[in-house]
CSV table of C-alpha atoms in Angstrom, one decimal:
chain,number,residue,atom,x,y,z
A,1,UNK,CA,0.1,-0.2,0.5
A,2,UNK,CA,1.2,3.9,-0.7
A,3,UNK,CA,1.3,6.4,2.4
A,4,UNK,CA,-0.1,9.7,2.4
A,5,UNK,CA,2.4,11.7,4.8
A,6,UNK,CA,1.1,15.6,5.2
A,7,UNK,CA,3.2,18.9,7.0
A,8,UNK,CA,3.1,18.8,11.1
A,9,UNK,CA,0.0,19.1,12.6
A,10,UNK,CA,-1.2,22.5,13.3
A,11,UNK,CA,-2.4,23.5,17.0
A,12,UNK,CA,-5.8,21.7,18.2
A,13,UNK,CA,-8.3,23.4,19.2
A,14,UNK,CA,-9.4,22.7,23.3
A,15,UNK,CA,-12.8,20.3,22.8
A,16,UNK,CA,-15.0,19.5,25.7
A,17,UNK,CA,-16.3,15.8,26.2
A,18,UNK,CA,-18.9,14.5,28.1
A,19,UNK,CA,-18.3,10.5,29.1
A,20,UNK,CA,-21.1,8.2,29.9
A,21,UNK,CA,-19.2,5.0,31.3
A,22,UNK,CA,-19.4,3.2,34.8
A,23,UNK,CA,-15.7,1.6,33.5
A,24,UNK,CA,-13.1,2.5,35.9
A,25,UNK,CA,-10.5,1.8,33.1
A,26,UNK,CA,-12.1,3.8,30.6
A,27,UNK,CA,-12.7,7.2,32.6
A,28,UNK,CA,-9.4,6.9,34.1
A,29,UNK,CA,-7.3,6.2,30.7
A,30,UNK,CA,-9.1,9.3,29.2
A,31,UNK,CA,-8.5,11.7,32.4
A,32,UNK,CA,-4.6,10.9,31.7
A,33,UNK,CA,-4.9,12.1,28.1
A,34,UNK,CA,-6.6,15.6,29.2
A,35,UNK,CA,-3.6,16.0,32.0
A,36,UNK,CA,-0.8,14.7,29.5
A,37,UNK,CA,-2.5,16.4,26.4
A,38,UNK,CA,-1.0,13.6,23.8
A,39,UNK,CA,-4.4,13.9,21.7
A,40,UNK,CA,-4.8,18.3,22.4
A,41,UNK,CA,-6.3,19.9,24.7
A,42,UNK,CA,-9.3,18.4,26.4
A,43,UNK,CA,-11.7,18.4,29.4
A,44,UNK,CA,-13.4,15.7,30.6
A,45,UNK,CA,-17.1,15.3,32.2
A,46,UNK,CA,-18.6,12.0,33.7
A,47,UNK,CA,-21.5,10.3,34.6
A,48,UNK,CA,-23.3,7.3,34.0
A,49,UNK,CA,-26.1,5.6,32.3
A,50,UNK,CA,-28.5,5.6,35.0
A,51,UNK,CA,-27.9,9.4,35.0
A,52,UNK,CA,-29.6,9.6,32.1
A,53,UNK,CA,-29.5,12.2,29.5
A,54,UNK,CA,-30.0,15.4,32.3
A,55,UNK,CA,-26.3,15.6,32.6
A,56,UNK,CA,-25.8,15.9,28.6
A,57,UNK,CA,-28.1,19.0,28.0
A,58,UNK,CA,-24.9,21.0,30.1
A,59,UNK,CA,-24.3,24.0,27.5
A,60,UNK,CA,-20.6,23.8,25.8
A,61,UNK,CA,-20.3,20.3,25.4
A,62,UNK,CA,-18.4,19.3,21.9
A,63,UNK,CA,-18.4,15.6,21.6
A,64,UNK,CA,-20.1,12.8,23.6
A,65,UNK,CA,-18.5,9.7,24.4
A,66,UNK,CA,-21.1,6.6,25.6
A,67,UNK,CA,-20.3,3.1,26.3
A,68,UNK,CA,-22.7,0.9,25.6
A,69,UNK,CA,-20.7,-2.1,26.8
A,70,UNK,CA,-21.4,-5.6,24.9
A,71,UNK,CA,-25.0,-4.0,23.7
A,72,UNK,CA,-28.3,-4.8,24.7
A,73,UNK,CA,-31.6,-3.1,24.4
A,74,UNK,CA,-31.4,-0.6,27.5
A,75,UNK,CA,-27.8,0.7,26.0
A,76,UNK,CA,-28.6,1.1,22.3
A,77,UNK,CA,-32.0,2.4,23.2
A,78,UNK,CA,-29.9,5.3,25.9
A,79,UNK,CA,-27.7,6.0,22.5
A,80,UNK,CA,-30.6,6.8,20.0
A,81,UNK,CA,-32.4,8.7,22.5
A,82,UNK,CA,-29.2,11.0,22.9
A,83,UNK,CA,-28.8,11.3,19.2
A,84,UNK,CA,-32.2,12.4,19.1
A,85,UNK,CA,-32.5,14.4,22.4
A,86,UNK,CA,-29.3,15.5,23.0
A,87,UNK,CA,-26.7,18.5,22.4
A,88,UNK,CA,-25.4,19.3,18.9
A,89,UNK,CA,-22.3,17.2,19.2
A,90,UNK,CA,-21.0,13.7,17.4
A,91,UNK,CA,-21.3,10.7,19.4
A,92,UNK,CA,-18.7,8.0,19.9
A,93,UNK,CA,-19.7,4.2,21.2
A,94,UNK,CA,-17.2,2.8,22.8
A,95,UNK,CA,-18.4,-0.8,22.6
A,96,UNK,CA,-17.3,-5.0,22.0
A,97,UNK,CA,-15.4,-6.2,19.5
A,98,UNK,CA,-18.4,-7.5,17.6
A,99,UNK,CA,-19.3,-6.3,14.4
A,100,UNK,CA,-22.9,-6.4,14.2
A,101,UNK,CA,-23.1,-4.2,17.6
A,102,UNK,CA,-21.0,-1.7,15.7
A,103,UNK,CA,-22.8,-1.5,13.0
A,104,UNK,CA,-25.8,-1.4,15.2
A,105,UNK,CA,-24.4,1.3,16.9
A,106,UNK,CA,-23.5,3.7,13.9
A,107,UNK,CA,-27.1,2.9,12.8
A,108,UNK,CA,-28.2,4.2,15.8
A,109,UNK,CA,-26.8,7.7,15.0
A,110,UNK,CA,-23.5,7.1,16.3
A,111,UNK,CA,-20.6,8.7,14.4
A,112,UNK,CA,-18.2,6.2,15.2
A,113,UNK,CA,-18.0,2.8,17.5
A,114,UNK,CA,-14.9,2.1,18.6
A,115,UNK,CA,-13.7,-1.3,20.7
A,116,UNK,CA,-12.5,-0.4,23.9
A,117,UNK,CA,-9.6,-3.2,24.3
A,118,UNK,CA,-8.3,-2.4,21.0
A,119,UNK,CA,-8.0,1.4,20.9
A,120,UNK,CA,-5.6,3.3,23.5
A,121,UNK,CA,-6.8,6.4,25.3
A,122,UNK,CA,-5.0,8.1,22.6
A,123,UNK,CA,-6.6,6.4,19.6
A,124,UNK,CA,-9.9,7.2,21.3
A,125,UNK,CA,-9.2,11.0,21.7
A,126,UNK,CA,-8.0,11.6,18.3
A,127,UNK,CA,-11.5,9.6,16.8
A,128,UNK,CA,-13.5,11.9,19.0
A,129,UNK,CA,-11.8,14.8,17.5
A,130,UNK,CA,-12.0,13.2,14.1
A,131,UNK,CA,-15.7,13.2,15.4
A,132,UNK,CA,-16.2,16.5,15.8
A,133,UNK,CA,-14.1,18.0,12.4
A,134,UNK,CA,-16.4,15.9,11.0
A,135,UNK,CA,-19.8,17.5,12.0
A,136,UNK,CA,-18.2,20.9,11.6
A,137,UNK,CA,-17.4,20.4,7.8
A,138,UNK,CA,-20.7,18.6,7.3
A,139,UNK,CA,-22.7,21.4,9.0
A,140,UNK,CA,-20.2,24.3,6.8
A,141,UNK,CA,-21.3,22.3,3.4
A,142,UNK,CA,-24.9,22.3,4.2
A,143,UNK,CA,-24.9,25.8,5.3
A,144,UNK,CA,-22.8,26.3,1.7
A,145,UNK,CA,-25.5,24.5,-0.3
A,146,UNK,CA,-27.7,27.0,1.1
A,147,UNK,CA,-26.3,29.6,-0.1
A,148,UNK,CA,-26.8,31.3,-3.7
A,149,UNK,CA,-24.8,29.0,-6.0
A,150,UNK,CA,-22.0,30.8,-8.5
A,151,UNK,CA,-23.0,29.7,-11.4
A,152,UNK,CA,-19.4,30.6,-13.2
A,153,UNK,CA,-18.4,27.3,-12.7
A,154,UNK,CA,-20.9,24.6,-12.1
A,155,UNK,CA,-19.0,21.5,-12.7
A,156,UNK,CA,-16.5,22.4,-9.6
A,157,UNK,CA,-20.1,23.0,-7.8
A,158,UNK,CA,-21.7,19.7,-9.0
A,159,UNK,CA,-17.8,17.5,-7.9
A,160,UNK,CA,-18.1,19.6,-4.4
A,161,UNK,CA,-21.6,18.9,-3.2
A,162,UNK,CA,-21.1,14.8,-4.2
A,163,UNK,CA,-20.4,12.8,-0.7
A,164,UNK,CA,-17.3,11.0,-2.8
A,165,UNK,CA,-14.1,12.2,-1.9
A,166,UNK,CA,-13.3,13.9,-5.3
A,167,UNK,CA,-9.8,15.2,-6.0
A,168,UNK,CA,-8.6,16.4,-10.0
A,169,UNK,CA,-4.9,16.6,-11.3
A,170,UNK,CA,-3.0,18.0,-13.9
A,171,UNK,CA,-1.3,15.6,-16.3
A,172,UNK,CA,2.0,16.6,-14.1
A,173,UNK,CA,-0.1,15.0,-10.8
A,174,UNK,CA,-0.6,18.4,-9.2
A,175,UNK,CA,-4.0,18.6,-7.5
A,176,UNK,CA,-6.2,21.4,-8.8
A,177,UNK,CA,-9.1,20.7,-6.9
A,178,UNK,CA,-10.4,18.7,-4.2
A,179,UNK,CA,-14.0,18.8,-2.7
A,180,UNK,CA,-14.9,18.7,1.1
A,181,UNK,CA,-15.1,14.8,1.1
A,182,UNK,CA,-11.4,15.0,-0.1
A,183,UNK,CA,-10.4,17.2,2.4
A,184,UNK,CA,-11.9,15.9,5.4
A,185,UNK,CA,-10.7,12.4,4.1
A,186,UNK,CA,-7.0,13.4,3.8
A,187,UNK,CA,-7.4,16.1,6.6
A,188,UNK,CA,-5.9,18.7,4.9
A,189,UNK,CA,-7.9,22.5,3.7
A,190,UNK,CA,-7.7,23.2,-0.2
A,191,UNK,CA,-5.3,25.7,0.3
A,192,UNK,CA,-2.6,23.3,1.8
A,193,UNK,CA,-3.5,20.5,-1.2
A,194,UNK,CA,-4.0,22.1,-4.5
A,195,UNK,CA,-0.9,23.3,-6.0
A,196,UNK,CA,1.2,20.6,-4.3
A,197,UNK,CA,1.9,17.1,-5.5
A,198,UNK,CA,-0.8,14.6,-4.5
A,199,UNK,CA,1.6,12.1,-3.1
A,200,UNK,CA,-0.9,8.8,-3.7
A,201,UNK,CA,-0.8,7.1,-6.9
A,202,UNK,CA,-2.3,9.1,-9.7
A,203,UNK,CA,-1.9,6.0,-12.8
A,204,UNK,CA,-5.4,5.1,-14.1
A,205,UNK,CA,-7.4,2.1,-12.4
A,206,UNK,CA,-8.2,1.2,-8.8
A,207,UNK,CA,-5.7,1.6,-6.0
A,208,UNK,CA,-6.0,0.4,-2.0
A,209,UNK,CA,-4.0,2.8,-0.3
A,210,UNK,CA,-3.2,3.8,3.6
A,211,UNK,CA,-3.5,7.4,4.2
A,212,UNK,CA,-1.4,9.1,7.1
A,213,UNK,CA,-3.0,12.7,8.0
A,214,UNK,CA,-0.8,15.2,9.7
A,215,UNK,CA,-2.5,14.6,12.7
A,216,UNK,CA,-1.4,11.1,12.5
A,217,UNK,CA,-4.5,9.1,12.1
A,218,UNK,CA,-4.4,6.2,9.1
A,219,UNK,CA,-7.1,5.7,7.1
A,220,UNK,CA,-7.7,2.9,5.0
A,221,UNK,CA,-9.1,3.9,1.6
A,222,UNK,CA,-10.0,2.4,-1.7
A,223,UNK,CA,-9.0,4.6,-4.7
A,224,UNK,CA,-10.2,4.2,-8.8
A,225,UNK,CA,-8.6,7.2,-11.5
A,226,UNK,CA,-9.7,8.0,-14.6
A,227,UNK,CA,-9.0,10.1,-17.4
A,228,UNK,CA,-10.9,13.2,-18.0
A,229,UNK,CA,-10.3,16.6,-19.2
A,230,UNK,CA,-10.7,20.2,-16.8
A,231,UNK,CA,-10.9,22.8,-18.4
A,232,UNK,CA,-10.3,21.8,-21.7
A,233,UNK,CA,-7.1,20.4,-20.7
A,234,UNK,CA,-6.2,16.8,-20.1
A,235,UNK,CA,-6.8,15.7,-16.8
A,236,UNK,CA,-7.4,12.6,-14.1
A,237,UNK,CA,-10.1,12.4,-10.9
A,238,UNK,CA,-9.4,10.6,-8.5
A,239,UNK,CA,-12.4,9.2,-6.4
A,240,UNK,CA,-11.5,8.0,-3.4
A,241,UNK,CA,-13.9,5.7,-0.9
A,242,UNK,CA,-12.8,5.7,3.1
A,243,UNK,CA,-13.2,1.7,4.2
A,244,UNK,CA,-11.2,2.2,7.3
A,245,UNK,CA,-14.4,0.8,9.6
A,246,UNK,CA,-15.3,-1.8,7.1
A,247,UNK,CA,-12.0,-3.7,6.8
A,248,UNK,CA,-11.7,-3.3,10.5
A,249,UNK,CA,-14.8,-5.3,10.6
A,250,UNK,CA,-13.1,-7.8,8.2
A,251,UNK,CA,-10.4,-8.2,10.0
A,252,UNK,CA,-12.6,-9.1,13.6
A,253,UNK,CA,-14.7,-11.3,11.5
A,254,UNK,CA,-11.4,-12.8,10.3
A,255,UNK,CA,-9.6,-13.2,13.9
A,256,UNK,CA,-12.8,-14.5,15.0
A,257,UNK,CA,-12.8,-17.2,12.3
A,258,UNK,CA,-9.1,-18.2,13.4
A,259,UNK,CA,-10.0,-18.6,16.6
A,260,UNK,CA,-13.0,-20.8,15.9
A,261,UNK,CA,-10.7,-23.5,13.5
A,262,UNK,CA,-7.8,-23.0,16.0
A,263,UNK,CA,-10.2,-24.4,18.7
A,264,UNK,CA,-11.9,-26.9,16.1
A,265,UNK,CA,-8.6,-28.3,15.6
A,266,UNK,CA,-7.8,-28.5,19.2
A,267,UNK,CA,-11.1,-30.0,19.9
A,268,UNK,CA,-10.3,-32.6,17.0
A,269,UNK,CA,-6.4,-33.6,18.8
A,270,UNK,CA,-8.0,-33.7,22.3
A,271,UNK,CA,-10.8,-36.6,21.2
A,272,UNK,CA,-7.9,-38.4,19.4
A,273,UNK,CA,-5.9,-38.5,22.6
A,274,UNK,CA,-9.3,-39.2,24.6
A,275,UNK,CA,-9.8,-42.5,22.4
A,276,UNK,CA,-5.9,-43.4,23.4
A,277,UNK,CA,-6.3,-43.4,26.5
A,278,UNK,CA,-9.4,-44.8,27.1
A,279,UNK,CA,-8.4,-47.4,25.1
A,280,UNK,CA,-5.7,-48.8,26.7
A,281,UNK,CA,-6.8,-49.7,30.3
A,282,UNK,CA,-10.7,-51.0,28.9
A,283,UNK,CA,-7.7,-53.6,26.6
A,284,UNK,CA,-6.7,-54.8,30.2
A,285,UNK,CA,-9.8,-54.9,31.9
A,286,UNK,CA,-10.8,-57.3,28.6
A,287,UNK,CA,-8.0,-59.1,28.4
A,288,UNK,CA,-7.5,-60.2,31.7
A,289,UNK,CA,-11.3,-60.9,32.0
A,290,UNK,CA,-11.2,-63.3,29.7
A,291,UNK,CA,-8.3,-65.2,30.7
A,292,UNK,CA,-10.5,-65.4,34.0
A,293,UNK,CA,-13.3,-66.6,32.5
A,294,UNK,CA,-11.9,-69.3,30.3
A,295,UNK,CA,-9.3,-70.5,33.0
A,296,UNK,CA,-6.6,-70.8,30.9
A,297,UNK,CA,-4.3,-70.7,33.6
A,298,UNK,CA,-6.3,-73.7,36.0
A,299,UNK,CA,-9.3,-73.6,38.3
A,300,UNK,CA,-10.3,-70.1,40.1
A,301,UNK,CA,-8.3,-69.7,43.0
A,302,UNK,CA,-4.8,-69.5,41.7
A,303,UNK,CA,-2.3,-67.1,43.0
A,304,UNK,CA,-2.3,-65.6,39.6
A,305,UNK,CA,-5.8,-64.9,39.5
A,306,UNK,CA,-5.8,-62.6,42.5
A,307,UNK,CA,-2.5,-60.3,40.5
A,308,UNK,CA,-5.4,-59.8,37.9
A,309,UNK,CA,-7.8,-59.2,39.8
A,310,UNK,CA,-5.5,-56.5,40.7
A,311,UNK,CA,-4.6,-55.8,37.7
A,312,UNK,CA,-8.4,-55.4,36.5
A,313,UNK,CA,-9.0,-53.0,40.1
A,314,UNK,CA,-6.1,-51.0,38.8
A,315,UNK,CA,-7.0,-50.3,35.5
A,316,UNK,CA,-10.9,-49.7,36.3
A,317,UNK,CA,-9.6,-47.7,39.3
A,318,UNK,CA,-7.5,-45.4,35.8
A,319,UNK,CA,-10.9,-45.2,33.8
A,320,UNK,CA,-12.4,-43.9,36.6
A,321,UNK,CA,-10.4,-41.0,36.6
A,322,UNK,CA,-9.9,-40.6,33.3
A,323,UNK,CA,-13.8,-40.3,32.8
A,324,UNK,CA,-14.2,-37.7,35.3
A,325,UNK,CA,-11.8,-35.3,33.6
A,326,UNK,CA,-13.4,-35.6,30.7
A,327,UNK,CA,-16.6,-34.7,32.4
A,328,UNK,CA,-14.7,-31.4,34.4
A,329,UNK,CA,-13.0,-30.8,31.1
A,330,UNK,CA,-16.6,-30.8,29.1
A,331,UNK,CA,-17.9,-29.2,32.1
A,332,UNK,CA,-15.4,-25.9,32.2
A,333,UNK,CA,-16.4,-26.2,27.7
A,334,UNK,CA,-19.6,-25.0,28.6
A,335,UNK,CA,-18.7,-22.6,30.9
A,336,UNK,CA,-21.1,-24.3,33.8
A,337,UNK,CA,-18.3,-24.8,36.4
A,338,UNK,CA,-18.5,-21.6,39.3
A,339,UNK,CA,-15.8,-21.1,41.0
A,340,UNK,CA,-15.3,-20.5,44.8
A,341,UNK,CA,-13.5,-17.3,45.8
A,342,UNK,CA,-11.4,-18.0,48.9
A,343,UNK,CA,-8.2,-17.7,50.3
A,344,UNK,CA,-6.2,-21.0,49.0
A,345,UNK,CA,-2.5,-21.3,50.7
A,346,UNK,CA,-1.5,-22.6,47.5
A,347,UNK,CA,2.0,-24.1,49.0
A,348,UNK,CA,-0.1,-26.5,51.1
A,349,UNK,CA,-2.2,-27.6,48.3
A,350,UNK,CA,1.3,-28.5,46.4
A,351,UNK,CA,2.6,-30.5,49.4
A,352,UNK,CA,-1.1,-32.3,49.2
A,353,UNK,CA,-1.0,-33.1,45.8
A,354,UNK,CA,3.0,-34.6,46.1
A,355,UNK,CA,2.5,-36.7,49.2
A,356,UNK,CA,-1.2,-38.0,47.3
A,357,UNK,CA,1.0,-39.1,44.5
A,358,UNK,CA,4.9,-40.3,46.4
A,359,UNK,CA,3.7,-44.1,46.6
A,360,UNK,CA,2.6,-44.2,42.7
A,361,UNK,CA,5.5,-42.6,42.0
A,362,UNK,CA,7.6,-44.8,44.3
A,363,UNK,CA,6.3,-47.6,42.0
A,364,UNK,CA,7.2,-46.0,38.8
A,365,UNK,CA,11.1,-45.6,39.8
A,366,UNK,CA,10.4,-41.9,40.2
A,367,UNK,CA,11.0,-39.9,42.9
A,368,UNK,CA,9.5,-36.4,43.6
A,369,UNK,CA,11.0,-33.4,45.8
A,370,UNK,CA,9.0,-30.3,46.5
A,371,UNK,CA,10.5,-26.8,47.0
A,372,UNK,CA,8.1,-24.0,48.9
A,373,UNK,CA,9.3,-21.0,50.5
A,374,UNK,CA,8.6,-20.8,54.5
A,375,UNK,CA,5.9,-18.0,53.6
A,376,UNK,CA,4.1,-17.3,50.2
A,377,UNK,CA,1.0,-14.7,49.4
A,378,UNK,CA,-2.7,-16.2,49.7
A,379,UNK,CA,-4.6,-16.9,46.2
A,380,UNK,CA,-7.5,-16.4,45.7
A,381,UNK,CA,-9.4,-19.2,43.8
A,382,UNK,CA,-11.1,-22.8,44.3
A,383,UNK,CA,-9.4,-25.2,46.7
A,384,UNK,CA,-11.1,-28.0,45.0
A,385,UNK,CA,-10.5,-26.8,41.9
A,386,UNK,CA,-6.6,-26.0,42.2
A,387,UNK,CA,-5.8,-29.6,44.1
A,388,UNK,CA,-7.3,-31.6,41.2
A,389,UNK,CA,-5.5,-30.0,39.2
A,390,UNK,CA,-1.8,-30.1,40.8
A,391,UNK,CA,-2.7,-34.0,41.3
A,392,UNK,CA,-3.5,-34.9,37.6
A,393,UNK,CA,-0.3,-32.8,36.9
A,394,UNK,CA,1.9,-34.6,39.2
A,395,UNK,CA,0.1,-37.8,37.8
A,396,UNK,CA,0.9,-37.3,34.5
A,397,UNK,CA,4.7,-36.2,35.0
A,398,UNK,CA,5.0,-39.0,36.6
A,399,UNK,CA,3.4,-41.0,33.6
A,400,UNK,CA,5.9,-39.8,31.1
A,401,UNK,CA,9.3,-39.6,33.3
A,402,UNK,CA,12.0,-41.9,32.7
A,403,UNK,CA,12.8,-44.5,35.4
A,404,UNK,CA,15.0,-43.0,38.1
A,405,UNK,CA,14.3,-39.7,37.4
A,406,UNK,CA,13.6,-37.1,39.9
A,407,UNK,CA,10.3,-34.8,39.8
A,408,UNK,CA,10.8,-31.4,41.2
A,409,UNK,CA,7.8,-29.4,41.8
A,410,UNK,CA,8.9,-25.2,42.9
A,411,UNK,CA,6.3,-22.9,44.1
A,412,UNK,CA,7.5,-19.0,44.1
A,413,UNK,CA,6.8,-15.2,43.3
A,414,UNK,CA,6.4,-14.5,40.1
A,415,UNK,CA,6.3,-11.0,38.4
A,416,UNK,CA,3.7,-10.3,41.3
A,417,UNK,CA,1.7,-13.6,40.7
A,418,UNK,CA,2.8,-17.0,41.9
A,419,UNK,CA,4.2,-19.6,39.6
A,420,UNK,CA,4.4,-23.1,39.7
A,421,UNK,CA,7.1,-25.2,38.3
A,422,UNK,CA,7.5,-28.6,37.4
A,423,UNK,CA,10.7,-30.3,35.9
A,424,UNK,CA,12.1,-33.4,35.4
A,425,UNK,CA,15.8,-33.4,36.5
A,426,UNK,CA,17.9,-36.8,34.8
A,427,UNK,CA,20.9,-38.9,35.5
A,428,UNK,CA,23.4,-37.8,32.6
A,429,UNK,CA,25.2,-41.0,32.2
A,430,UNK,CA,22.1,-42.6,32.3
A,431,UNK,CA,20.8,-40.2,29.4
A,432,UNK,CA,23.9,-40.4,27.5
A,433,UNK,CA,23.5,-44.1,27.5
A,434,UNK,CA,19.9,-44.6,26.2
A,435,UNK,CA,20.1,-41.6,23.6
A,436,UNK,CA,22.9,-44.1,22.0
A,437,UNK,CA,21.0,-46.7,22.2
A,438,UNK,CA,17.7,-45.8,21.2
A,439,UNK,CA,16.4,-43.9,18.6
A,440,UNK,CA,14.4,-40.3,19.5
A,441,UNK,CA,11.3,-40.0,18.4
A,442,UNK,CA,10.5,-36.2,17.7
A,443,UNK,CA,7.4,-35.1,19.8
A,444,UNK,CA,4.4,-37.4,21.0
A,445,UNK,CA,1.6,-35.3,19.7
A,446,UNK,CA,0.3,-38.8,17.8
A,447,UNK,CA,-3.2,-40.0,20.0
A,448,UNK,CA,-1.4,-43.7,18.8
A,449,UNK,CA,2.1,-42.8,20.3
A,450,UNK,CA,2.3,-43.7,24.2
A,451,UNK,CA,3.7,-41.0,26.4
A,452,UNK,CA,5.1,-43.1,29.2
A,453,UNK,CA,8.8,-42.4,29.7
A,454,UNK,CA,8.9,-39.8,27.3
A,455,UNK,CA,9.6,-36.9,28.6
A,456,UNK,CA,7.0,-35.3,26.3
A,457,UNK,CA,3.7,-34.6,28.2
A,458,UNK,CA,0.9,-34.3,25.4
A,459,UNK,CA,-0.7,-31.1,25.5
A,460,UNK,CA,-4.4,-32.5,24.8
A,461,UNK,CA,-3.9,-35.4,27.2
A,462,UNK,CA,-6.8,-35.4,29.7
A,463,UNK,CA,-4.7,-34.3,33.0
A,464,UNK,CA,-3.1,-31.7,30.9
A,465,UNK,CA,-6.6,-30.6,29.0
A,466,UNK,CA,-8.4,-30.3,32.8
A,467,UNK,CA,-5.1,-28.5,34.4
A,468,UNK,CA,-5.1,-26.1,31.6
A,469,UNK,CA,-9.2,-25.0,32.1
A,470,UNK,CA,-8.1,-24.9,35.9
A,471,UNK,CA,-5.7,-22.3,35.3
A,472,UNK,CA,-7.4,-20.5,32.7
A,473,UNK,CA,-10.5,-20.2,35.3
A,474,UNK,CA,-8.5,-18.7,37.2
A,475,UNK,CA,-7.1,-16.1,34.9
A,476,UNK,CA,-3.6,-18.1,34.8
A,477,UNK,CA,-2.1,-19.9,32.1
A,478,UNK,CA,0.0,-23.6,31.1
A,479,UNK,CA,3.0,-24.1,29.6
A,480,UNK,CA,5.0,-27.0,28.2
A,481,UNK,CA,8.1,-28.0,27.2
A,482,UNK,CA,9.4,-31.2,26.0
A,483,UNK,CA,12.7,-32.4,26.5
A,484,UNK,CA,14.2,-32.2,22.5
A,485,UNK,CA,17.8,-33.4,21.6
A,486,UNK,CA,19.9,-30.8,20.0
A,487,UNK,CA,17.7,-27.6,21.5
A,488,UNK,CA,19.5,-24.8,22.2
A,489,UNK,CA,19.9,-24.0,26.0
A,490,UNK,CA,18.7,-27.3,27.3
A,491,UNK,CA,20.6,-29.4,29.8
A,492,UNK,CA,22.0,-32.2,29.5
A,493,UNK,CA,20.0,-33.9,32.8
A,494,UNK,CA,17.1,-31.9,32.0
A,495,UNK,CA,13.7,-33.5,30.5
A,496,UNK,CA,10.4,-31.6,30.5
A,497,UNK,CA,9.6,-28.9,32.4
A,498,UNK,CA,5.6,-27.8,33.1
A,499,UNK,CA,5.4,-23.9,34.4
A,500,UNK,CA,2.2,-23.0,35.3
A,501,UNK,CA,1.8,-19.0,36.2
A,502,UNK,CA,-1.1,-17.3,38.5
A,503,UNK,CA,-1.7,-13.3,37.7
A,504,UNK,CA,-1.1,-10.5,40.3
A,505,UNK,CA,-5.0,-10.2,40.4
A,506,UNK,CA,-5.6,-13.7,42.0
A,507,UNK,CA,-2.7,-13.0,44.6
A,508,UNK,CA,-4.0,-11.8,48.4
A,509,UNK,CA,-1.1,-10.1,50.8
């Protein structure tokens, strides 16, 4: 795309804007740009939706900012009332990044609708200035349209009145005329444009361009240029159409579709792993049961049958745990989990989870260590869900760890929040011998390749999927680093590493 750059911006006039919102972040951000002046001189006044329209009828308001949030009948009806009954000032709506909501707000009469999560306070201030400039320019054109027309130049009058931005160029690409809509779009007056190089593509045809206005704002436009004659000499007419809002809506829809496809892909991978994880214990149950049923090793009562009975019990217990995990994930996916907000000692929960897995780890030839400072701040969360997530996390780590390795669980304060790291420590000598003796398998994303003794926990397994959901419900995150041969910075005695982080908003000091 091409870019249009103009001279330094003129001194901006002071503006009085009234903000209708209960968002502390939005109000404090606007107050900050009023103090710094980074979007020009501003004075902001604030009220809430429940205060009604009366605070907006005070004289001297240049612009209105209405926070409509996620929309809803009440918020949109208030927006329509402000547009129809409020002061003669442009209205800028603030809402979620929902294309249909933004379109509905503009149909209700708003000059623009911005996303609260994607627009900075400075960008909002500049949007307010653009809305005011468009309103002033529009009223000036309406006033001029009502005045007696000069018949000496009828062609310019017709072009001037068209709502499309029109620029007329001579054969050298010099601007000879720009109507009011073009001046609004380019952010420059006719005096600044006429006689100067256009600064944009001037070849006949269609162009997608980016216009950088003197106030620093960028606009996306589609431009169509055709050859013509003007004043009896060859010329070119450039018609520009501002598509900034449309492109933003298209990008929002594209991002939403990409997120949907990623979710679908993760779901497919998850259920493939579920298929494998459920089939393994069921195969044991069916096989051992068949041997007992057919008495292949002798009559019932043989000691080996007792061993098989224990195997059946272990496999059944494993299957029950997996089903519980699967139901927990499905419940979380459907947003049916209500977290209990209580003050939790995360170090104590970690010790309970480790203690419950020590016997299982010893049977697998793995030892578990825990490192936790004596004093940790409290954590606001659901103790039962967190204990369940830690238990499943350690169980998955024991399953993936090599025999003879050490699993170290570390809990510490991290960037204002609380971090938990689970690392496999391996003996360098046994690791080197194993790598020389066995071929290396890159990753274990294939659901039909077992993660047992691989130092490569599967991110979409039942255990880690449940733990990740627990972390996401608490505003945290879970990351998995596999032990991979030849990666820079990977210590020879280090295997897998699973990290969890709780945000500072969950910490109680």
